[in-house]
Coordinates of C-alpha atoms in Angstrom, one line a residue:
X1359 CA 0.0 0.0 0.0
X1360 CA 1.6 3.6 -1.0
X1361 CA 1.6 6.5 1.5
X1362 CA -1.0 8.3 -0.4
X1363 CA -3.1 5.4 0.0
X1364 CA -2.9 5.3 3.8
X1365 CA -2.9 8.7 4.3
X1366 CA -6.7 8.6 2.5
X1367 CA -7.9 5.5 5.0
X1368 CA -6.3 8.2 7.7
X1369 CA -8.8 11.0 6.0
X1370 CA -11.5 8.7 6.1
X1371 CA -11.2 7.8 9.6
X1372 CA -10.7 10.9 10.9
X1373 CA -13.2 13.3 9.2
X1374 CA -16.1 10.1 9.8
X1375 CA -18.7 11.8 11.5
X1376 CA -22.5 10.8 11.4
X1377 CA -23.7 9.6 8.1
X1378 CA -25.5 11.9 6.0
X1379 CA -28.6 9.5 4.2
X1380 CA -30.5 12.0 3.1
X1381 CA -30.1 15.1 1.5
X1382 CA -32.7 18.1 2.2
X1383 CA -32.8 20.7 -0.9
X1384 CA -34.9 22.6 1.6
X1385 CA -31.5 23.0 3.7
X1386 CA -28.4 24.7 3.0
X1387 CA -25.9 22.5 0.9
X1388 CA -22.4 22.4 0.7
X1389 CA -20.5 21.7 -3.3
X1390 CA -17.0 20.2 -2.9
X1391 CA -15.8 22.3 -5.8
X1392 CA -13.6 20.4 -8.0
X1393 CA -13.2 17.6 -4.7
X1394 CA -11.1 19.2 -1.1
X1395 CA -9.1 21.2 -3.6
X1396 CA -8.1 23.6 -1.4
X1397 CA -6.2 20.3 0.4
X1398 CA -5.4 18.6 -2.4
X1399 CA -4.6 19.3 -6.6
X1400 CA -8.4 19.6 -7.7
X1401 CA -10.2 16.5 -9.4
X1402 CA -8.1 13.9 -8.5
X1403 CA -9.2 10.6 -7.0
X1404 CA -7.4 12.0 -3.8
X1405 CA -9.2 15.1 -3.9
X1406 CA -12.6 13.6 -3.8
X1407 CA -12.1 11.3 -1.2
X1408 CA -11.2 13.7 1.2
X1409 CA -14.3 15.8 0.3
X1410 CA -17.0 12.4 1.2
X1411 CA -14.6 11.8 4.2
X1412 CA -15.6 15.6 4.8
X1413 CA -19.0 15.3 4.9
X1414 CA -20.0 17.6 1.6
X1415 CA -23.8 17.2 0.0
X1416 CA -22.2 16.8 -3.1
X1417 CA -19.2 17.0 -5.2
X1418 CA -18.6 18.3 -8.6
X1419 CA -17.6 16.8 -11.4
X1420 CA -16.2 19.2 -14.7
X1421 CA -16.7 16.8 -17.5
X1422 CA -14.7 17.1 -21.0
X1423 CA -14.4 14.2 -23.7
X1424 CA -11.5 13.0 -24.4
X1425 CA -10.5 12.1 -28.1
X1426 CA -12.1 8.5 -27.7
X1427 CA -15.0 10.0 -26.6
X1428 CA -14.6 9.1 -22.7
X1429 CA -16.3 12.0 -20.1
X1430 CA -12.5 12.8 -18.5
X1431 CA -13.1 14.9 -15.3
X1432 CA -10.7 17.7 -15.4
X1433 CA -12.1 21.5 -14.8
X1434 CA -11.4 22.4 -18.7
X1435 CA -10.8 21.8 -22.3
X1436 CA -6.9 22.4 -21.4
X1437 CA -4.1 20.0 -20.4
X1438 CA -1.2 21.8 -19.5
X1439 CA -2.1 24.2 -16.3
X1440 CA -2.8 21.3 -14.2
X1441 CA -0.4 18.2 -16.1
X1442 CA 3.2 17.3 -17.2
X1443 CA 1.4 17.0 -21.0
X1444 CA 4.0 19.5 -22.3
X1445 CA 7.2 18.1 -20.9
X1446 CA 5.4 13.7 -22.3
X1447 CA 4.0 15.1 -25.6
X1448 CA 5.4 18.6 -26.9
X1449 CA 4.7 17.9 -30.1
X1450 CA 0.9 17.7 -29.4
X1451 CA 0.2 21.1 -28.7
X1452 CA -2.1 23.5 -31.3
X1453 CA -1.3 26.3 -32.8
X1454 CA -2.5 28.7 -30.0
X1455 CA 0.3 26.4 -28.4
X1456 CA -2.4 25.4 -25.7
X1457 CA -2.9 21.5 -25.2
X1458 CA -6.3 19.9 -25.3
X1459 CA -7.8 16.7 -23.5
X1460 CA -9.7 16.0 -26.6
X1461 CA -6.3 15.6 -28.9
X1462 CA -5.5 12.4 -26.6
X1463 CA -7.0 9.3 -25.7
X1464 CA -8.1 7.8 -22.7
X1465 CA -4.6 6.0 -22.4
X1466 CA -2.5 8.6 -23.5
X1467 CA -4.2 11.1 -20.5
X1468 CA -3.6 8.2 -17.7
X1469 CA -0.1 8.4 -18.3
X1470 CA -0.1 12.1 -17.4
X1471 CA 1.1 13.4 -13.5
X1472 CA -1.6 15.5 -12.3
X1473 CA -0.3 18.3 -10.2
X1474 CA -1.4 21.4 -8.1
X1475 CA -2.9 24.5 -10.7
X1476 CA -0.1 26.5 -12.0
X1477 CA -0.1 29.3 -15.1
X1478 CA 1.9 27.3 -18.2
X1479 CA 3.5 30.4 -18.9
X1480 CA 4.9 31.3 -16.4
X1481 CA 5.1 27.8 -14.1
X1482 CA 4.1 29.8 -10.9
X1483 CA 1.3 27.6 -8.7
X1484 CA -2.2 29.6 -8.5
X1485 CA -2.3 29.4 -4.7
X1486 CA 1.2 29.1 -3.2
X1487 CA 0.5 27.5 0.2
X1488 CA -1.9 24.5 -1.2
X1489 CA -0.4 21.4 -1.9
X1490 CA 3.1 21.5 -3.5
X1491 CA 3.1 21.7 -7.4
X1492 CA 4.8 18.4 -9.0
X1493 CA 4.7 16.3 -5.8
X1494 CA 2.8 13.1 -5.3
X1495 CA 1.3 11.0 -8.0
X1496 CA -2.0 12.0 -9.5
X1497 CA -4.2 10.7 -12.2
X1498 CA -6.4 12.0 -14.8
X1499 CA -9.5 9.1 -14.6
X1500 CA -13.0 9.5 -16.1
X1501 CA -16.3 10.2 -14.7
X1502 CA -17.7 6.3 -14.5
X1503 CA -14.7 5.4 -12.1
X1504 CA -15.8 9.0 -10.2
X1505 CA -19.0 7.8 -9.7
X1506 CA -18.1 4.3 -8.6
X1507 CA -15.7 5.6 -6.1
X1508 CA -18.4 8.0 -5.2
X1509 CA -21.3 5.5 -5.1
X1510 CA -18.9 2.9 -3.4
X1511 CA -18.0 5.3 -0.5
X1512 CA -21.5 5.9 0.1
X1513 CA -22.5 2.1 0.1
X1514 CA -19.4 1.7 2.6
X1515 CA -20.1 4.3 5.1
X1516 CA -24.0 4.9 4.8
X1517 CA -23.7 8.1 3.8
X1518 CA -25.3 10.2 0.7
X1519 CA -23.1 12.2 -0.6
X1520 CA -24.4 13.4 -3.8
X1521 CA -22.7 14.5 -7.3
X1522 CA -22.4 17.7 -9.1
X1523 CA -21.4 17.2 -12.7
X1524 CA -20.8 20.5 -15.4
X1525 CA -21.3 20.2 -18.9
X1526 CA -18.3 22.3 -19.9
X1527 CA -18.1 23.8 -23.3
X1528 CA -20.8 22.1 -25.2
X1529 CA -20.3 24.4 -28.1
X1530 CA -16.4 23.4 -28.3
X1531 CA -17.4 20.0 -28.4
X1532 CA -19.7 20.2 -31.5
X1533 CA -17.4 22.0 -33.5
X1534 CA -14.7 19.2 -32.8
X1535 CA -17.7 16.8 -34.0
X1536 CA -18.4 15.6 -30.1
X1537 CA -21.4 15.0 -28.1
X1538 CA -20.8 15.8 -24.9
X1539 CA -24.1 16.1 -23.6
X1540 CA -25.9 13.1 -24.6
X1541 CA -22.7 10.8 -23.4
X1542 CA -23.0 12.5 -20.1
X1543 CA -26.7 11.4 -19.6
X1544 CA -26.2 8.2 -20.8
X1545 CA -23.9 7.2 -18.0
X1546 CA -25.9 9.3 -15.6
X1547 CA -28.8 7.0 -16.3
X1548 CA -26.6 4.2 -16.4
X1549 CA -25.6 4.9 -13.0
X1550 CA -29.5 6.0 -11.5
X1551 CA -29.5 9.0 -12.0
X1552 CA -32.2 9.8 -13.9
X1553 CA -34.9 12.9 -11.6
X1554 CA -34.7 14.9 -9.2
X1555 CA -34.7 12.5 -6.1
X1556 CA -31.4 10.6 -7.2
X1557 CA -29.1 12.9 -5.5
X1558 CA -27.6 14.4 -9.0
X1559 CA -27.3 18.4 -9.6
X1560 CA -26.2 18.8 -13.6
X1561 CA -24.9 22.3 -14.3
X1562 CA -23.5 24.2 -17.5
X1563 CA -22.9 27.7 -18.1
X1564 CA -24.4 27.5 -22.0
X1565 CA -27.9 28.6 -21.6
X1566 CA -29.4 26.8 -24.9
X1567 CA -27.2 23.6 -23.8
X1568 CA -28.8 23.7 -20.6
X1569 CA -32.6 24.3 -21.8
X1570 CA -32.0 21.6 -24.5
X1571 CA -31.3 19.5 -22.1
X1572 CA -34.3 19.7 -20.3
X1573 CA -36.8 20.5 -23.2
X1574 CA -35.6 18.2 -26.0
X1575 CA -33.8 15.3 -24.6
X1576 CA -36.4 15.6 -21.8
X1577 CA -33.7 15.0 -18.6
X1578 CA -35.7 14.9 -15.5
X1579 CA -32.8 15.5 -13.4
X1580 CA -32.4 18.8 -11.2
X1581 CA -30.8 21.2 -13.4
X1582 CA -28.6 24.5 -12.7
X1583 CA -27.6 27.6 -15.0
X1584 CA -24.3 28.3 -14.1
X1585 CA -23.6 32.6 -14.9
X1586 CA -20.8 34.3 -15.7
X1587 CA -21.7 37.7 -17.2
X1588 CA -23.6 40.3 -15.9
X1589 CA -26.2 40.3 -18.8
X1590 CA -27.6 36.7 -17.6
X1591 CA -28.6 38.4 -14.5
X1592 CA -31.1 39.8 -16.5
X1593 CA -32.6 36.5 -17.8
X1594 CA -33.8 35.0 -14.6
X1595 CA -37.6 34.5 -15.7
X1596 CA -36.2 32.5 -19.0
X1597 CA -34.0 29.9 -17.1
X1598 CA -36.8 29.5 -14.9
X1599 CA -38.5 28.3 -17.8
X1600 CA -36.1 25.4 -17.6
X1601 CA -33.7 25.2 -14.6
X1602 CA -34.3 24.5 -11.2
X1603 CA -31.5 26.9 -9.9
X1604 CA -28.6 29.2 -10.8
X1605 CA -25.2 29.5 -10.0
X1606 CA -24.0 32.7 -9.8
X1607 CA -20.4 34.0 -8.9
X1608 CA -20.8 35.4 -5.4
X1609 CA -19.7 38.9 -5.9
X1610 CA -23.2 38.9 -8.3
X1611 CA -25.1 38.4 -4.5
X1612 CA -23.1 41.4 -2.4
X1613 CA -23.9 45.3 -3.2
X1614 CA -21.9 47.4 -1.1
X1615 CA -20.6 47.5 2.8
X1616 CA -22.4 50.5 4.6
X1617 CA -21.0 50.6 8.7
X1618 CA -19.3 47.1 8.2
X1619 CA -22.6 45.5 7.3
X1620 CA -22.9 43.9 3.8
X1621 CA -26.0 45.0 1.6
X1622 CA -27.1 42.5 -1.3
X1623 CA -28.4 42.9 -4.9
X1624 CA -31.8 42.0 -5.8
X1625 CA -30.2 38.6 -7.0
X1626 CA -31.4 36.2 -4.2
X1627 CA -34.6 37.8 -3.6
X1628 CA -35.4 37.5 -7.2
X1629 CA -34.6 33.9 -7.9
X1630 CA -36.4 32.3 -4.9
X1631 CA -39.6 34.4 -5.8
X1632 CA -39.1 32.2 -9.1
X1633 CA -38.8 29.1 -7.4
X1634 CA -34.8 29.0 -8.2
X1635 CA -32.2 27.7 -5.7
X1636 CA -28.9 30.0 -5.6
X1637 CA -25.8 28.2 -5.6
X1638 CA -22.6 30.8 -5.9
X1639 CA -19.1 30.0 -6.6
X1640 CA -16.3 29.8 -5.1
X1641 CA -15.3 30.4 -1.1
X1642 CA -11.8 30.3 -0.5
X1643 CA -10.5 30.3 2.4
X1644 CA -7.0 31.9 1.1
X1645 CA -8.5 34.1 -1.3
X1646 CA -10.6 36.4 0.9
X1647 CA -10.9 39.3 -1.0
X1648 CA -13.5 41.2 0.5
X1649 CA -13.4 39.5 3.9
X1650 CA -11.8 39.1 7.1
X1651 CA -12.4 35.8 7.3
X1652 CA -13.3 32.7 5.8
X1653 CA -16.3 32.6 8.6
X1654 CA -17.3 35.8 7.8
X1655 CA -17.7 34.9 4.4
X1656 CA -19.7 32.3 5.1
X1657 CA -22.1 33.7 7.3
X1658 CA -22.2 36.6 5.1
X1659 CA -23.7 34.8 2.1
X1660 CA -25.0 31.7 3.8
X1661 CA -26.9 33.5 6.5
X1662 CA -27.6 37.3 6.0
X1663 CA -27.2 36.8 1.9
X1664 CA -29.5 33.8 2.2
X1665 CA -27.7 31.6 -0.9
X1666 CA -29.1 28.3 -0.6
X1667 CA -25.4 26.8 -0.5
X1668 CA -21.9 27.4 -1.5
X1669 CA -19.3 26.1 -3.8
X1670 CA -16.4 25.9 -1.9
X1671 CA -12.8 24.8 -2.2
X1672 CA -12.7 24.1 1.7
X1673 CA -15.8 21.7 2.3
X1674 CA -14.8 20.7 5.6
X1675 CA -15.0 24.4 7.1
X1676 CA -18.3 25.1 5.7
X1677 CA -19.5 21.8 7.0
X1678 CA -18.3 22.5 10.4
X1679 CA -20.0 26.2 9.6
X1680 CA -23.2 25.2 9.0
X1681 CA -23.1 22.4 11.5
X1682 CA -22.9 24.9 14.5

């Protein structure tokens, strides 16, 4: 057995707390965004493990096809800010010299290191004091093995621990001839997840994507319009029409501070008076920017803001949050 191996069984052991069974969309929820990747480099095996030992609702899943068509769980179309693909397979990169998980196969991306986020220009890790860039030994895998290590976890500790996948970049996937979308449902339903009750939140930030999904290929399954720009703020009655939440970035929730106390935009008002949960992204708990503290985040949007729960990089501190 390898130290990373027994340091997971350590995880497990020591973040075991009571089993969650069921999951309450009437309660505040807490996303493991991208796994515990503020522990460990994001969407790894690793990463995700420490997230169920750590008691999230559920954990997200980016989803990209690779060139043989298999749902690869890595947070983008690109290779070489969070991989060695540059240094194994120079020759492979495009001519906007960027690397792309859907120029290799399935077995050509497992022999890749996965490490901490870094900029490929530069080589400089994203956040400095996470887990040290090109250490360990981390794998690219696919979203089947996610959910069975997911769904196996579950069965072995008698928790619920729910998943969170993203449909990223439908568009980019039709133009390189790919179906991303349909492959994705099919394994979902392959797996049981097929409505609302089966403990599975699918999310994309393409509108039309999103609403196709739910009006032509008729997925029953709860549904969440990720939003980027400010014009989609706009368009909450029309993804109503379709979704059953949003995910906005949290800054889109706060207003301004008057006397040290935060005021909010009309955002979260808005969507729950249109029967839409509000789901922003991303707490970090080393990237504060407007706050103190990570708790003051928290109770900032989770309490006063009223968000119906949080993607977060740090699941284990906005577990222990909520549970007080």
């Amino acid at each position: 057995m390898n130290s990373i191996s027994v340091f997971l069984i350590y995880l497990l052991l020591f973040f075991f707390h009571q089993p969650k069974t069921t999951v309450n969309m009437n309660t505040k929820i807490v996303i493991a965004h991208r796994g515990a990747s503020g522990y460990l480099p994001e969407h790894t095996m690793e990463a995700k493990s420490m997230a169920h030992a750590m008691n999230a609702d559920y954990i997200e899943q980016d989803l990209v096809l690779s060139k043989d068509d298999i749902p690869i769980v890595i947070h983008d179309i690109y290779l070489d800010d969070v991989t060695d693909v540059a240094t194994k397979f120079p020759e492979r990169k495009r001519k906007d010299n960027r690397f792309y998980v859907i120029d290799f196969t399935f077995d050509e991306l497992k022999t890749l290191q996965v490490t901490e986020r870094f900029n490929p220009k530069t080589g400089k890790q994203v956040y400095k004091n996470r887990f040290p860039k090109a250490k360990g030994n981390f794998k690219l895998h696919s979203f089947q093995e996610e959910i069975e290590l997911i769904q196996g976890l579950n069965k072995s500790t008698g928790k619920n621990i729910g998943i969170y996948p993203e449909i990223k970049e439908p568009s980019f996937h039709k133009n390189e001839g790919k179906n991303l979308t349909e492959i994705v449902l099919k394994i979902l339903t392959d797996f049981g997840y097929k409505t609302k009750n089966d403990n599975c939140i699918l999310q994309c930030f393409d509108a039309k994507e999103l609403e196709r999904i739910r009006k032509k290929l008729q997925s029953e399954l709860f549904l969440v319009q990720l939003i980027e720009s400010e014009e989609a703020l706009q368009q909450l009655k029309y993804f109503a029409t379709y979704a059953d939440g949003i995910g906005p970035w949290y800054k889109q929730v706060l207003d301004t501070k008057i006397d040290d106390t935060w005021q909010f935009t009309s955002l979260v008002a808005d969507a729950h008076k249109l029967g839409l949960k509000v789901h922003p992204f991303t707490f970090r708990a080393d990237s504060l920017d407007e706050f103190s503290t990570f708790e003051e985040m928290l109770k900032t949007l989770l309490i006063d803001g009223n968000v119906d729960g949080c993607f977060t990089d740090f699941p284990d501190l906005a577990v222990d949050f909520l549970d007080k």
